[in-house]
Tab-separated table of C-alpha atoms in Angstrom:
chain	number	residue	atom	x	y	z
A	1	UNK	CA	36.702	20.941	6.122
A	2	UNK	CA	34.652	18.289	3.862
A	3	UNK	CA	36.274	16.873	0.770
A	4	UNK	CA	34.086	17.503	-2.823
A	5	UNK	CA	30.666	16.500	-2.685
A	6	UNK	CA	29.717	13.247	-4.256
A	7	UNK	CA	26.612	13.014	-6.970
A	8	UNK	CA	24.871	10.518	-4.439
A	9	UNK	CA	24.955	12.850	-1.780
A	10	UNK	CA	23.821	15.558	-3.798
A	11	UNK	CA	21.097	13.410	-5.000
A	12	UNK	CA	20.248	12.633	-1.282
A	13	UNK	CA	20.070	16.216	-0.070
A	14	UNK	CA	17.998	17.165	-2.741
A	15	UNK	CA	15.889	14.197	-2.188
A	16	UNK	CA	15.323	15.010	1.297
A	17	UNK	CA	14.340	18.844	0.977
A	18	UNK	CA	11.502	17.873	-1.457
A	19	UNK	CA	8.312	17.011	0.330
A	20	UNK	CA	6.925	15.589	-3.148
A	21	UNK	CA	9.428	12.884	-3.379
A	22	UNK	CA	9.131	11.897	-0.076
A	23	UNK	CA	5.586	11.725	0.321
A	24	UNK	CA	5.929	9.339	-3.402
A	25	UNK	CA	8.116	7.557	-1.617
A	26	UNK	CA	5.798	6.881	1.396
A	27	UNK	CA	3.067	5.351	-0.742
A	28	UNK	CA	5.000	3.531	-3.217
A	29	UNK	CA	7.152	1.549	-0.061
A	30	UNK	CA	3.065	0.780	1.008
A	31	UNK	CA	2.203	-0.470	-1.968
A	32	UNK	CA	5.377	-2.535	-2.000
A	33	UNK	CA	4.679	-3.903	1.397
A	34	UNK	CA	1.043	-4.660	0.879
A	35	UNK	CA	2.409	-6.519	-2.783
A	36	UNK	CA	4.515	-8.347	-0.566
A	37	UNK	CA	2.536	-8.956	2.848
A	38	UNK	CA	-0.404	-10.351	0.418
A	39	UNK	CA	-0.070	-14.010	0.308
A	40	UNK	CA	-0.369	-13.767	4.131
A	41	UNK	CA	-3.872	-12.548	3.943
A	42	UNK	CA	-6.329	-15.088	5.339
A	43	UNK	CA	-9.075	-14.689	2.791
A	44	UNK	CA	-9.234	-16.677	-0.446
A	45	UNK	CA	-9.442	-13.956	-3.335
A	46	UNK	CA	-11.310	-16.554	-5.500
A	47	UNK	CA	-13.970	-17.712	-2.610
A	48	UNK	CA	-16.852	-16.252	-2.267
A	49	UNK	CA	-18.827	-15.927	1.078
A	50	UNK	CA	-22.431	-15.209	-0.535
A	51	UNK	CA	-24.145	-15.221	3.167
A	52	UNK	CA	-21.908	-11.954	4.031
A	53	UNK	CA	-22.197	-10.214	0.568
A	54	UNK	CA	-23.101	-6.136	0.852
A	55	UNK	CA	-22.358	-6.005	4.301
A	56	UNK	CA	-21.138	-2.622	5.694
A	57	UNK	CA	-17.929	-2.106	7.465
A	58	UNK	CA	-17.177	-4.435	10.203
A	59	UNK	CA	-14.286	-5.124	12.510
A	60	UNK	CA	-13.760	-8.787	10.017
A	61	UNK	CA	-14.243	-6.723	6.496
A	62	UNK	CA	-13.219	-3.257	7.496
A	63	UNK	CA	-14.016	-2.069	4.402
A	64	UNK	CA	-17.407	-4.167	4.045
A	65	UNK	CA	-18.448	-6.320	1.450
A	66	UNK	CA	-19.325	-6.282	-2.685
A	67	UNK	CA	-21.929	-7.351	-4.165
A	68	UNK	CA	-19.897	-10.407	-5.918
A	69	UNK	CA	-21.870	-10.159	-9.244
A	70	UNK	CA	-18.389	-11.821	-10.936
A	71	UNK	CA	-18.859	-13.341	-13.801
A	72	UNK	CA	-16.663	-15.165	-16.254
C-alpha cells in the first residue's frame, strides 16, 4: 500500500489528465525553443535582400518573402 499522496503528485496527475494544459504546454516549450534556437538562425534580421523581396514560398524562405516597406 502507498503512503499519503503528496501536493506535487496531485498536481502532476491532474496535470496529465487535462488535454488543455498539455497542449499549452506543447506550444509554450516551442516558443521557448525557437526564443532560444534564434541567434543560430543564419539570416540577419536587420538586412535586407531587396532582389528576393515578395517572393512566394521556397525551400530557402519557406514562408516567402515581405514586401520590406520598413521604415524608421
Amino acid at each position: 500500500m502507498r503512503g499519503p499522496e503528496t501536493m506535487a503528485t496531485m498536481v502532476w496527475r491532474r496535470f496529465r489528465h487535462h488535454p488543455g494544459a498539455i497542449a499549452g504546454s506543447v506550444v509554450l516549450g516551442l516558443i521557448v525553443l525557437s526564443v532560444v534556437l534564434a541567434p543560430l538562425s543564419p539570416y540577419d534580421p536587420l538586412a535586407s535582400d531587396m532582389p528576393n523581396r515578395l517572393q512566394p514560398p521556397s525551400w530557402q524562405h519557406p514562408f516567402g518573402t515581405d514586401p520590406l516597406d520598413v521604415t524608421y
